[in-house]
Amino acid sequence: MKKFILFLLINCLITSSLISQNLQSPEQFLGYEIGTQFTRHADVVNYFEHVAENSNLVEYSTYGKTNENRQLTYATISSEENLKNIDEIRKNHLSNAGVNTNNSGNQADKAIVWLSYNVHGNEASSTEAAMQTVYELVTNKKEWLKNTVVIMDPCINPDGRDRYANWYNQVKASPYNASLLAAEHHEPWPGGRPNHYLFDLNRDWAWATQVETKARLKIYNTWLPHIHVDFHEQSINDPYYFAPAAEPFHEIITPFQRDFQAEIGKNHAKYFDEKGWLYFTKERFDLLYPSYGDTYPTYMGSIGMTYEQAGGGQAGLGIQTTEGYELTLVDRVAHHFTTGLSTVEIASQNVEKLNSEFNKFFQNDQLSYKSYALNGSADKIAALKSLLDLHEIKYGATNSGKIKGFNYSQNKQADFNTNENTLVINTNQPKGKMVKVLFEPNTKLSDSLTYDITAWSLPYAYGLEAVASNKLLNNTQADSYTSIVNNASNASGYISKWDSMEDARFLAALLKEGIKVRYSTLEFENEGQIFNPGSLIITKSDNRTLKDFNTKVIQIANEHGRQLTAATSGFSKSGPDFGSSEIKIINQPRVGVLRGEGVSSLNFGEIWHFFEKDLHYPITPIDTDYFKNIDFSLIDVLVMPSGGYNSLLNEEALKNIKSWIKEGGKVIAIGDAVGSFSGKEGFNLKENKPEIKKDTTATANLIPYATRERESIKDLITGSIIKTTLDKTHPMAFGYGDSYFSLKLSSDSYSYLSEGYNIAYLEDSPEVVSGFAGSEATKNMKNSMIFGEEQIGNGSIIYMVDNPLFRAFWENGKLFFVNAVFFVNNDTYRLKI
Ligand SMILES: [Zn+2]
């Protein structure tokens, strides 16, 4: 027996030494030195698999797939003993945050560090560094792993990374050319930064609109690390940035979170000083907007940090900087490698402190608002619930009668009536601080110098009535969803309401099936019910050639949870009958969307994603390269995303577009694209210019140089919430009420249209309900148009000064866009007949 045990022991020793002998460095495995070539994502995955197969200190898993079918992966790295008990370690850690886990009851005694690489695809040095880092951790830094678990996501954005790396590998000179002129330093549109749908994944953590984010949050929530690092790159002439971050900090960030950032920063500084590498801290990268890879983890209890290396999509394998030295990929990798390891080192030295402070973070009894209560349509509440589910934020139902508190729609303290459908989210839960960040009416700004949006309050974003209460509201389990089932009938038509994206998806699905649908431009009464303008009407008569009309309509309605009203007659008790010209047919529009050079890739991506992933309706992307030669008869709608169109829209092009509109075409111009039509011949649009001061004598500029940046923000709006007045009788506003809270993203301002319709607009004293808006910029907003329609001949041009599809999170703005596509001036065949 003893012999047998000895045999086993020897066998074990041989196996484990074989394992470590087989483990190869990235260079041995890939066949080139890290930093001398950009590694394809598939090879990065291969290397991590190799490490996991040949080291007992690594587990490697896939957590999802990208839009282009690349693997999303993460490695869990710790001592062999820890990995054996990894689930218990994880549960003890979550218990420490107050999350129920059925754990063993043991104290959390490990540090959890999460390193996220390459969120911006063309900031490609960090994934290379990830391979070196994992190798170093499991070979030379094993000591740290005794009390530390490191989770590495080697590439958050594989589609973007490969877009960049594949392009670079194709065009680079051999050996690489460091001249700024070389093609390898000029990435073509849209660049490798965003994901497949051209979303910036470092703006998507809180809204989780993208597959990468959704998949990541699932595993992120199973860990909630103590420390989270998001690796980036900045322009080639900036050196290295690491924490501590810049003001403004969100007020919920604890003193410990601030202090520990500085502690980590000092550890990095030690290594950088030793090597003589430059760095800066406390500037530029603030901690406010909750959807970044540093803030989101911070609001979930982490020390969340961004590290920025000089480089990015311009840098390639080597580039001559304007400061006179050559920046190489080898150097960029070395810096990210150093800060990654330094982070793990400092974590392993502070395990006890990290755990005790982590526990304190989740004590949420100091928050002044204890509950947020929301009323609104079932569809909008359901949309909000699915967002909360992604963050594992708990909610319930409350029927507490009349509540006092801050009333969002009135923008002041006022009563709020709850009912059996009121949704309530309390802050006395582990994620209470994130609840505050996402729901509070107005984020406190310690400094207004930030260049991202300063307002995102979810009740406004989802178009819900809401109250923030200082009292904790009773909270019962929210009703689970009961599915709506429509039964077959012999109705002469069906009626369905119109006020949500689910209604819009229903319409898109009907049109795709070739079912003809109408909408009412006026209120009407049928079957004892009042239907608002915008309500959909699907008649047997319009669809008489369709054999299985009833079955099809009912099946699609059930799939979308729509409650149909079966109308036995087209005769309305009041309002238009089904045959009235006020009940307009909805043609199936062929939608072209401009993309390419000159177009904002982000806005094009938002529109592309909206149609394909949200509405499920096809589009035809049209490149600006060949736009001037297109056959306009192949599209009904042209969407012009934000962008600079000065060279594209020359006199001739404008003439072509205009004559197409006259024939019944429709242009939807968004954001900056609106400006392309301002003051142009034949278009009614004009900029809202501030009054020019009468005194034209030159005045001395006594603004101190040091305050120049602060002074300039008076003219800025970078994202605040503003109350607009609506013309709810216009088809573009169907499904909305008398007002709408718009996310204002710029200080662009246009006068009311003198011909055409002003659909959403600001009056004499624009009311900014949340976020920062510069004093001058706010003044210039007076009496300006936000959404407008100008009719030209049989067609229209629709101006959307604010972009309702911004980052796909402003849920309540999306229906304007749907209305613009499907309702506004979309029944031209009647005119032609
Ligand atoms: Zn970045």
XYZ file of C-alpha atoms in Angstrom, residues 96 107 324 405 417 425 439 456 458 487 567 569 679 692 789 811 814-815:
18
model
C -19.422 40.223 2.257
C -15.079 35.206 6.199
C 10.780 63.668 -31.030
C -41.516 63.299 -2.446
C -50.429 58.422 -6.287
C -37.020 50.241 -6.246
C -32.561 57.023 -10.565
C -29.291 60.109 -17.382
C -33.933 56.649 -15.728
C -58.184 34.240 -29.874
C -63.784 45.219 -34.305
C -67.574 46.818 -37.741
C -30.036 78.533 -44.643
C -25.521 90.460 -31.657
C -41.185 68.549 -40.288
C -35.953 54.463 -24.387
C -37.263 55.873 -29.816
C -40.929 56.093 -30.804
